[in-house]
Short mmCIF file of C-alpha atoms and ligand atoms in Angstrom, two decimals:
data_model
loop_
_atom_site.label_atom_id
_atom_site.label_comp_id
_atom_site.label_asym_id
_atom_site.label_seq_id
_atom_site.Cartn_x
_atom_site.Cartn_y
_atom_site.Cartn_z
CA MET A 636 -5.86 -21.08 -12.88
CA ALA A 637 -8.60 -17.92 -13.63
CA PHE A 638 -7.00 -14.59 -12.54
CA PHE A 639 -8.58 -12.91 -9.76
CA GLU A 640 -11.79 -11.01 -10.12
CA SER A 641 -10.84 -7.15 -8.49
CA ILE A 642 -7.69 -6.15 -7.95
CA LEU A 643 -6.06 -3.06 -6.12
CA VAL A 644 -3.36 -1.48 -7.95
CA THR A 645 -1.35 0.69 -6.26
CA GLY A 646 0.82 3.29 -8.29
CA GLY A 647 -0.93 2.34 -11.23
CA ALA A 648 -0.30 5.77 -12.56
CA GLY A 649 3.47 5.06 -12.77
CA PHE A 650 5.49 3.47 -15.41
CA ILE A 651 5.20 -0.41 -14.85
CA GLY A 652 1.46 -0.11 -13.34
CA SER A 653 0.10 1.25 -16.23
CA ASN A 654 1.38 -1.06 -18.20
CA PHE A 655 0.02 -3.49 -16.09
CA VAL A 656 -3.25 -2.23 -15.29
CA ARG A 657 -3.03 -1.99 -19.30
CA ARG A 658 -2.49 -5.44 -19.69
CA VAL A 659 -5.00 -7.04 -17.05
CA PHE A 660 -7.75 -4.68 -18.68
CA LYS A 661 -7.27 -6.71 -21.90
CA ARG A 662 -6.70 -9.86 -21.04
CA HIS A 663 -9.15 -10.26 -17.87
CA ARG A 664 -12.41 -9.25 -19.14
CA ARG A 665 -13.84 -9.97 -16.27
CA CYS A 666 -11.60 -8.42 -13.60
CA ARG A 667 -12.63 -4.87 -11.93
CA ILE A 668 -9.84 -2.94 -11.04
CA THR A 669 -8.92 -0.45 -8.33
CA ILE A 670 -6.28 1.86 -9.09
CA LEU A 671 -4.70 3.87 -5.74
CA ASP A 672 -2.32 6.74 -6.89
CA ALA A 673 -1.25 9.52 -5.14
CA LEU A 674 -0.13 11.13 -8.41
CA THR A 675 3.23 12.25 -7.42
CA TYR A 676 5.65 13.84 -9.81
CA ALA A 677 6.00 10.46 -11.36
CA GLY A 678 1.90 9.70 -11.42
CA ASN A 679 0.24 10.71 -14.38
CA LEU A 680 -2.94 9.83 -15.50
CA GLU A 681 -2.27 10.09 -19.01
CA ASN A 682 -0.74 6.82 -18.48
CA LEU A 683 -4.12 5.53 -18.19
CA ALA A 684 -6.01 7.36 -20.69
CA SER A 685 -8.79 5.65 -22.18
CA LEU A 686 -9.18 2.82 -19.33
CA LEU A 687 -10.61 5.56 -16.71
CA ASP A 688 -13.42 5.82 -18.73
CA ASP A 689 -14.53 2.06 -18.42
CA GLU A 690 -16.71 1.28 -15.50
CA ARG A 691 -14.22 -1.67 -14.51
CA VAL A 692 -11.58 0.62 -13.67
CA THR A 693 -11.98 2.91 -10.79
CA PHE A 694 -9.19 5.61 -9.88
CA VAL A 695 -8.77 6.73 -6.13
CA LYS A 696 -6.14 9.64 -5.69
CA GLY A 697 -4.47 8.74 -2.51
CA SER A 698 -1.67 7.41 -0.62
CA ILE A 699 -0.96 4.02 0.56
CA THR A 700 0.29 5.31 4.00
CA ASP A 701 -2.63 7.08 4.60
CA PRO A 702 -4.96 3.94 6.18
CA GLN A 703 -8.47 5.41 6.12
CA VAL A 704 -7.66 5.57 1.82
CA VAL A 705 -6.09 2.56 2.11
CA ARG A 706 -8.77 0.89 3.65
CA THR A 707 -11.90 2.02 1.15
CA ALA A 708 -9.78 1.51 -1.46
CA THR A 709 -9.31 -2.40 -0.72
CA GLN A 710 -12.57 -3.03 0.38
CA GLY A 711 -14.08 -5.91 -2.46
CA CYS A 712 -10.23 -6.65 -3.81
CA GLU A 713 -9.35 -10.49 -3.51
CA ALA A 714 -5.17 -9.28 -4.54
CA VAL A 715 -3.18 -6.08 -4.44
CA PHE A 716 -0.18 -5.35 -6.62
CA ASN A 717 1.79 -2.96 -4.77
CA PHE A 718 3.74 -0.66 -7.26
CA ALA A 719 3.32 2.57 -5.63
CA ALA A 720 6.76 4.07 -4.62
CA GLU A 721 9.39 6.41 -4.61
CA THR A 722 11.70 5.09 -7.34
CA HIS A 723 14.19 7.19 -8.55
CA VAL A 724 17.94 6.02 -6.80
CA ASP A 725 19.32 9.75 -7.67
CA ARG A 726 16.43 11.60 -5.95
CA SER A 727 17.09 8.89 -3.11
CA ILE A 728 20.69 10.21 -2.54
CA ALA A 729 19.30 13.86 -2.39
CA GLU A 730 16.44 13.54 0.22
CA ALA A 731 15.48 9.70 1.26
CA GLY A 732 13.20 10.96 3.62
CA THR A 733 9.72 10.42 1.30
CA PHE A 734 11.37 7.02 0.04
CA ILE A 735 11.14 5.34 3.80
CA GLN A 736 7.49 7.06 4.08
CA THR A 737 6.10 5.39 1.18
CA ASP A 738 8.66 2.12 0.35
CA VAL A 739 8.46 1.11 3.93
CA PHE A 740 5.62 2.79 5.62
CA GLY A 741 3.41 2.87 3.41
CA THR A 742 3.79 -1.18 2.38
CA TYR A 743 3.49 -1.56 5.92
CA THR A 744 0.06 0.45 5.99
CA LEU A 745 -1.19 -1.86 2.95
CA LEU A 746 -0.19 -5.24 4.87
CA ARG A 747 -1.81 -4.27 7.73
CA VAL A 748 -5.12 -3.26 5.99
CA ALA A 749 -4.67 -6.34 3.30
CA SER A 750 -5.00 -8.67 6.30
CA GLU A 751 -7.98 -7.17 8.13
CA VAL A 752 -9.82 -7.39 5.26
CA GLY A 753 -8.56 -10.68 4.25
CA VAL A 754 -7.11 -10.13 0.50
CA LYS A 755 -6.27 -13.89 -1.29
CA ARG A 756 -3.09 -12.34 -2.42
CA PHE A 757 -0.37 -9.45 -1.97
CA VAL A 758 1.90 -9.01 -4.19
CA GLN A 759 4.89 -6.71 -3.32
CA ILE A 760 7.08 -5.51 -6.13
CA SER A 761 10.64 -5.10 -5.28
CA THR A 762 13.62 -4.69 -7.23
CA ASP A 763 17.10 -6.43 -7.78
CA GLU A 764 18.81 -3.66 -6.13
CA VAL A 765 17.86 -5.07 -2.94
CA TYR A 766 20.70 -7.35 -3.37
CA GLY A 767 23.48 -4.87 -3.72
CA SER A 768 25.92 -5.33 -6.41
CA SER A 769 26.70 -8.39 -8.20
CA HIS A 770 30.38 -9.50 -7.76
CA GLY A 771 30.56 -12.00 -10.85
CA GLU A 772 27.60 -14.46 -9.76
CA ASP A 773 24.23 -13.90 -10.69
CA PHE A 774 21.40 -12.97 -7.73
CA THR A 775 19.35 -15.68 -6.49
CA GLU A 776 16.28 -15.68 -4.43
CA ALA A 777 18.64 -16.70 -1.59
CA THR A 778 21.72 -13.77 -2.01
CA PRO A 779 21.25 -11.86 1.12
CA LEU A 780 20.20 -8.30 1.10
CA THR A 781 23.04 -5.60 0.83
CA PRO A 782 21.01 -2.84 -0.12
CA GLY A 783 23.80 -0.16 -1.73
CA ASN A 784 21.50 3.36 -1.51
CA PRO A 785 18.66 4.92 0.04
CA TYR A 786 16.36 3.72 -2.59
CA SER A 787 17.25 0.21 -2.16
CA ALA A 788 17.44 0.02 1.79
CA SER A 789 13.77 1.42 1.63
CA LYS A 790 12.81 -0.97 -0.55
CA SER A 791 14.45 -3.59 1.38
CA GLY A 792 12.65 -2.87 4.26
CA GLY A 793 9.51 -2.70 2.59
CA ASP A 794 10.42 -6.41 1.28
CA LEU A 795 11.35 -7.26 5.08
CA MET A 796 7.84 -5.77 6.34
CA CYS A 797 6.43 -8.10 3.55
CA GLN A 798 7.92 -11.68 5.76
CA ALA A 799 7.40 -10.63 8.90
CA PHE A 800 3.64 -9.92 7.87
CA PHE A 801 3.77 -13.67 6.49
CA ASN A 802 5.33 -14.85 9.05
CA THR A 803 3.68 -13.24 11.93
CA PHE A 804 -0.31 -13.14 10.51
CA GLU A 805 0.02 -15.49 7.53
CA THR A 806 -0.63 -12.61 4.70
CA PRO A 807 -0.41 -14.10 1.48
CA VAL A 808 2.18 -12.23 0.02
CA VAL A 809 4.21 -12.66 -2.43
CA ILE A 810 7.63 -11.15 -3.27
CA THR A 811 9.17 -9.94 -7.04
CA ARG A 812 12.31 -8.93 -7.33
CA SER A 813 12.53 -7.53 -10.72
CA SER A 814 15.64 -5.84 -13.00
CA ASN A 815 15.72 -3.07 -14.95
CA ASN A 816 12.74 -1.92 -16.69
CA PHE A 817 12.15 -0.12 -20.13
CA GLY A 818 9.70 0.87 -22.50
CA PRO A 819 6.38 2.92 -23.04
CA TYR A 820 5.70 5.51 -20.35
CA GLN A 821 8.93 5.51 -18.52
CA HIS A 822 9.50 8.82 -16.83
CA VAL A 823 11.81 10.80 -18.59
CA GLU A 824 13.78 10.90 -15.37
CA LYS A 825 15.40 7.28 -15.92
CA PHE A 826 18.33 6.71 -18.25
CA ILE A 827 16.94 4.96 -21.44
CA PRO A 828 14.15 7.62 -21.85
CA LEU A 829 16.44 10.49 -20.61
CA PHE A 830 18.88 9.31 -23.86
CA ILE A 831 16.12 8.82 -26.00
CA THR A 832 14.46 12.26 -25.43
CA ASN A 833 17.82 13.97 -25.21
CA ALA A 834 18.86 12.74 -28.70
CA ILE A 835 15.55 13.55 -30.57
CA GLU A 836 16.11 17.17 -28.75
CA GLY A 837 20.03 17.36 -30.08
CA LYS A 838 21.19 17.66 -26.27
CA ASP A 839 24.12 15.73 -24.57
CA LEU A 840 23.61 12.16 -22.94
CA PRO A 841 24.90 12.34 -19.41
CA LEU A 842 26.70 8.93 -18.89
CA TYR A 843 27.80 8.76 -15.13
CA GLY A 844 31.11 7.55 -14.44
CA ASP A 845 32.91 5.39 -16.74
CA GLY A 846 29.96 4.52 -18.41
CA LEU A 847 30.84 0.20 -17.91
CA HIS A 848 28.51 -0.35 -15.34
CA LYS A 849 26.08 -3.08 -15.78
CA ARG A 850 22.15 -3.60 -16.08
CA ASP A 851 19.88 -6.30 -17.07
CA TRP A 852 17.12 -4.95 -18.57
CA ILE A 853 13.96 -6.36 -18.93
CA TYR A 854 11.48 -5.37 -21.35
CA VAL A 855 7.81 -3.96 -19.40
CA GLU A 856 5.84 -6.37 -21.09
CA ASP A 857 7.79 -9.10 -19.95
CA ASN A 858 7.89 -7.96 -16.80
CA CYS A 859 4.20 -7.24 -16.53
CA SER A 860 3.70 -10.72 -17.85
CA ALA A 861 5.77 -12.31 -14.96
CA LEU A 862 3.84 -10.50 -12.37
CA GLU A 863 0.65 -11.85 -13.65
CA LEU A 864 1.91 -15.31 -13.59
CA ILE A 865 3.46 -15.53 -9.89
CA GLY A 866 0.11 -13.38 -8.42
CA MET A 867 -1.88 -16.20 -9.78
CA ARG A 868 0.32 -19.33 -9.43
CA GLY A 869 3.28 -17.81 -7.36
CA VAL A 870 3.88 -19.93 -3.78
CA THR A 871 2.93 -17.99 -0.66
CA GLY A 872 5.72 -16.51 1.09
CA ASP A 873 7.86 -16.57 -1.29
CA VAL A 874 10.26 -14.71 -3.57
CA TYR A 875 10.87 -14.66 -7.42
CA ASN A 876 13.77 -12.81 -9.18
CA ILE A 877 12.35 -11.80 -12.64
CA GLY A 878 15.29 -10.42 -14.91
CA ALA A 879 15.99 -11.03 -18.98
CA GLY A 880 19.06 -12.76 -18.06
CA LYS A 881 21.42 -10.43 -19.76
CA SER A 882 23.30 -7.66 -18.69
CA GLN A 883 25.32 -5.10 -20.63
CA THR A 884 27.01 -1.90 -19.86
CA ASN A 885 25.47 1.71 -19.91
CA LEU A 886 27.91 2.77 -22.21
CA SER A 887 26.59 -0.23 -24.94
CA VAL A 888 23.04 0.97 -24.51
CA ALA A 889 23.63 4.47 -25.18
CA GLU A 890 25.47 4.07 -28.32
CA LYS A 891 22.70 1.56 -29.34
CA ILE A 892 20.26 4.54 -28.97
CA LEU A 893 22.12 6.80 -30.85
CA GLU A 894 22.69 4.17 -33.60
CA ILE A 895 18.98 3.78 -33.71
CA LEU A 896 18.44 7.82 -33.66
CA ARG A 897 21.17 8.30 -36.38
CA PRO A 898 22.06 10.71 -37.20
CA ALA A 899 21.40 12.07 -33.98
CA ARG A 900 23.27 15.27 -33.07
CA SER A 901 24.00 14.43 -29.55
CA ARG A 902 27.30 13.38 -27.76
CA ILE A 903 27.68 11.02 -24.97
CA VAL A 904 29.59 12.79 -21.91
CA PHE A 905 30.90 11.25 -19.15
CA ILE A 906 29.89 13.05 -15.93
CA GLU A 907 30.86 12.55 -12.25
CA ASP A 908 29.53 9.11 -10.89
CA ARG A 909 26.22 8.84 -9.00
CA LYS A 910 27.24 8.11 -5.15
CA GLY A 911 27.26 4.90 -4.33
CA HIS A 912 26.56 3.81 -7.96
CA ASP A 913 26.06 -0.29 -7.87
CA ARG A 914 28.74 -1.93 -10.86
CA ALA A 915 26.25 -4.68 -11.93
CA TYR A 916 22.97 -6.26 -11.47
CA GLU A 917 23.12 -9.88 -12.50
CA MET A 918 19.83 -12.20 -12.05
CA ASP A 919 19.12 -15.99 -12.23
CA SER A 920 15.61 -15.98 -12.50
CA SER A 921 15.53 -20.16 -13.12
CA LYS A 922 13.01 -20.03 -10.46
CA LEU A 923 10.54 -18.18 -12.29
CA HIS A 924 11.10 -20.13 -15.71
CA LYS A 925 10.04 -23.43 -13.51
CA LEU A 926 6.52 -21.56 -12.98
CA GLY A 927 6.38 -21.38 -16.73
CA TRP A 928 7.56 -17.72 -18.06
CA LYS A 929 10.05 -16.68 -20.54
CA THR A 930 10.23 -13.82 -22.05
CA GLU A 931 9.01 -12.64 -25.65
CA PHE A 932 11.31 -9.65 -26.69
CA ALA A 933 14.92 -9.33 -27.58
CA PHE A 934 16.57 -6.14 -26.05
CA ASP A 935 17.26 -4.98 -29.27
CA GLU A 936 13.62 -5.22 -31.02
CA ALA A 937 12.26 -3.51 -27.77
CA LEU A 938 15.02 -0.80 -27.60
CA GLU A 939 13.47 -0.27 -31.34
CA LYS A 940 10.09 0.05 -30.21
CA THR A 941 10.46 1.98 -27.27
CA VAL A 942 12.53 4.64 -29.39
CA ALA A 943 9.60 4.50 -31.67
CA TRP A 944 7.11 5.17 -29.10
CA TYR A 945 9.01 8.20 -27.45
CA LYS A 946 9.58 9.53 -31.24
CA ASP A 947 5.83 8.71 -31.42
CA ASN A 948 4.60 10.60 -28.62
CA GLU A 949 6.49 13.73 -28.22
CA GLU A 950 3.44 15.66 -26.75
CA TRP A 951 3.59 12.75 -23.49
CA TRP A 952 7.68 13.33 -22.66
CA ARG A 953 7.56 17.01 -23.64
CA ARG A 954 5.31 17.88 -21.16
CA VAL A 955 7.01 15.73 -18.45
CA LYS A 956 10.07 17.26 -19.11
CA SER A 957 9.06 20.83 -18.70
CA GLY A 958 8.01 22.42 -15.29
CA ALA A 959 9.76 20.94 -12.07
CA PHE A 960 11.49 18.53 -14.41
CA ARG A 961 13.69 21.49 -15.82
CA ASP A 962 14.87 22.56 -12.79
CA TYR A 963 15.53 19.07 -11.34
CA TYR A 964 17.76 18.63 -14.62
CA GLU A 965 19.53 21.93 -14.25
CA GLN A 966 20.05 21.17 -10.24
CA HIS A 967 21.24 17.50 -11.09
CA TYR A 968 22.94 17.72 -14.25
CA GLY A 969 24.00 21.33 -15.27
CA ASP A 970 27.11 21.51 -13.58
CA ARG A 971 28.14 17.74 -13.96
CA LEU A 972 27.70 18.39 -17.71
CA ARG A 973 29.53 21.76 -17.84
CA LYS A 974 32.51 19.39 -16.22
CA GLY A 975 31.59 16.56 -18.12
CA LYS A 976 34.17 15.10 -21.09
CA ALA A 977 32.62 14.03 -24.58
CA HIS A 978 33.08 10.48 -25.73
CA ASP A 979 35.45 10.07 -28.39
CA VAL A 980 33.66 7.94 -31.26
P1 LIG B 982 6.99 5.03 -10.98
O1 LIG B 982 7.97 5.85 -10.44
O2 LIG B 982 7.09 5.04 -12.84
O3 LIG B 982 5.51 4.95 -10.51
C1 LIG B 982 5.30 5.04 -9.26
C2 LIG B 982 4.00 5.21 -9.06
O4 LIG B 982 3.61 5.04 -7.62
C3 LIG B 982 3.33 6.89 -9.42
O5 LIG B 982 2.39 6.99 -10.11
C4 LIG B 982 3.19 7.63 -8.00
O6 LIG B 982 2.27 8.35 -8.30
C5 LIG B 982 2.74 6.26 -7.27
N1 LIG B 982 3.39 6.60 -5.54
C6 LIG B 982 4.49 6.92 -5.21
N2 LIG B 982 3.82 7.25 -3.99
C7 LIG B 982 3.01 6.86 -3.62
C8 LIG B 982 1.88 6.56 -2.42
N3 LIG B 982 2.51 7.31 -1.07
N4 LIG B 982 1.10 6.33 -1.94
C9 LIG B 982 0.32 6.32 -3.58
N5 LIG B 982 0.95 5.94 -4.66
C10 LIG B 982 2.09 6.35 -4.90
O7 LIG B 982 7.98 3.99 -10.78
P2 LIG B 982 7.80 2.45 -11.56
O8 LIG B 982 9.26 2.39 -12.22
O9 LIG B 982 6.41 2.20 -12.72
O10 LIG B 982 7.91 1.15 -10.61
C11 LIG B 982 6.84 0.54 -10.28
C12 LIG B 982 7.36 -0.54 -9.06
O11 LIG B 982 8.44 -1.42 -9.30
C13 LIG B 982 7.99 0.38 -7.38
O12 LIG B 982 7.60 0.05 -6.26
C14 LIG B 982 9.64 -0.07 -7.91
O13 LIG B 982 10.62 0.11 -6.79
C15 LIG B 982 9.80 -0.96 -8.58
N6 LIG B 982 10.43 -1.78 -9.87
C16 LIG B 982 10.88 -0.69 -10.63
C17 LIG B 982 11.60 -1.15 -11.43
C18 LIG B 982 12.23 -0.62 -13.25
O14 LIG B 982 13.00 -0.90 -13.58
N7 LIG B 982 11.48 0.94 -13.35
C19 LIG B 982 12.65 -2.43 -11.09
C20 LIG B 982 12.13 -3.16 -10.70
C21 LIG B 982 11.26 -2.49 -9.73
O1 LIG B 983 17.23 -2.36 -11.00
C1 LIG B 983 15.91 -1.90 -10.64
C2 LIG B 983 15.92 -0.93 -10.77
O2 LIG B 983 15.91 0.01 -11.78
C3 LIG B 983 14.78 -0.41 -10.02
O3 LIG B 983 14.39 -0.43 -8.67
C4 LIG B 983 14.69 1.60 -10.06
O4 LIG B 983 13.16 1.92 -9.52
C5 LIG B 983 14.94 2.01 -11.34
O5 LIG B 983 14.93 3.16 -11.59
C6 LIG B 983 16.27 0.78 -12.00
O6 LIG B 983 17.52 1.79 -10.93
P1 LIG B 983 18.56 2.67 -11.77
O7 LIG B 983 19.41 3.03 -11.24
O8 LIG B 983 19.22 1.15 -12.48
O9 LIG B 983 18.26 2.96 -12.97
P2 LIG B 983 18.32 4.54 -13.50
O10 LIG B 983 17.41 4.21 -14.77
O11 LIG B 983 18.49 5.47 -12.69
O12 LIG B 983 20.03 3.65 -14.29
C7 LIG B 983 20.43 3.04 -15.07
C8 LIG B 983 21.56 3.02 -15.18
O13 LIG B 983 22.46 4.42 -15.73
C9 LIG B 983 22.64 3.39 -13.68
O14 LIG B 983 23.68 2.46 -13.93
C10 LIG B 983 23.08 4.61 -13.80
C11 LIG B 983 22.81 5.26 -15.31
N1 LIG B 983 22.22 6.50 -15.74
C12 LIG B 983 21.41 6.75 -15.23
C13 LIG B 983 20.85 7.89 -15.08
C14 LIG B 983 19.32 8.68 -14.88
C15 LIG B 983 23.13 7.16 -15.97
O15 LIG B 983 24.53 6.86 -16.82
N2 LIG B 983 23.49 8.75 -16.52
C16 LIG B 983 21.88 9.34 -16.33
O16 LIG B 983 21.28 10.12 -16.38
#
């Protein structure tokens, strides 16, 4: 089946969105890509660099909560891939208003316009976090939604709105729920880039709680290949889990990062836990495997590639880490790090 001739990618200046745009741009030479992004603190045009000069790519600065902007951006697009969201759990614990605005109301606005315009496909990029914490059993697409923090509650609201639009208006929705992504261009507020860049800088690595929380890390390229496939072949109205299938503790990932960057001067420091911290995410992606998808990247190799990318792109992350991020870091980590306990190796 051929890919779409024109797509709208919201949140395309963020981490996964920009990797997805790059993939589609390379693999589908006839596809025109419109990117709609509000350029919040997490959006960065440097993530799209050379692509923006190409006539197949149009960038629109604006919010998915604004129906007028969304209407203009959606015109002529066959499919919508909705990546735009507030995405950081810690920030949602500090203040959830923008999460509700973008992740729920923004998704609703997009759905409404997409239905009016009559798109062929609406791909909602959601998260395994909507299932809450796993307790020894993998999440399947039938696992009830029990979100545990304001971010995942907002994403759940977006998912439910998608299902309501499918049911009520037959909007051709498909929902994807991915596990934790990592790779190039991920914002330094997130665990893996924060630990890599802190280790390069010789700073402490702030590990929450006992460090034994588990995540099923997937390399961003593997997530993007799944999104491309589900966009083309997913059953309308369905949900698809996307996971690499192997969860591991944060402590083990932190140790691997230090091992790759040896001899790093940094220490792992256990700090006060995140409030409401989900203990584990474990995914069953067998429904997606049946569509013909599999991962290409093993975790350890992909982590090495990711560390190499951050070493090669210091200017990019040093800019992101300067300015407002410095204040965020001091406010969020300052006291906790001062009261933290270094890990004995
Ligand atoms: P990100 O924070 O790196 O990027 C989000 C992008 O959305 C930014 O470019 C930002 O400017 C834009 N944005 C925010 N509010 C907007 C608005 N109102 N209108 C238009 N644009 C807006 O996020 P990411 O990690 O790339 O995540 C992308 C999507 O994937 C999100 O929907 C997220 O919930 C989902 N997801 C992420 C992960 C992960 O591990 N990163 C895993 C599962 C699902
Ligand atoms: O599971 C998918 C989700 O993964 C996405 O929906 C979210 O958008 C994305 O941010 C991510 O959420 P997490 O909360 O799992 O990711 P984060 O990188 O913030 O944290 C990963 C783990 O590392 C988590 O158990 C918390 C821990 N952590 C995180 C940070 C930032 C630390 O121990 N120290 C830290 O400084």
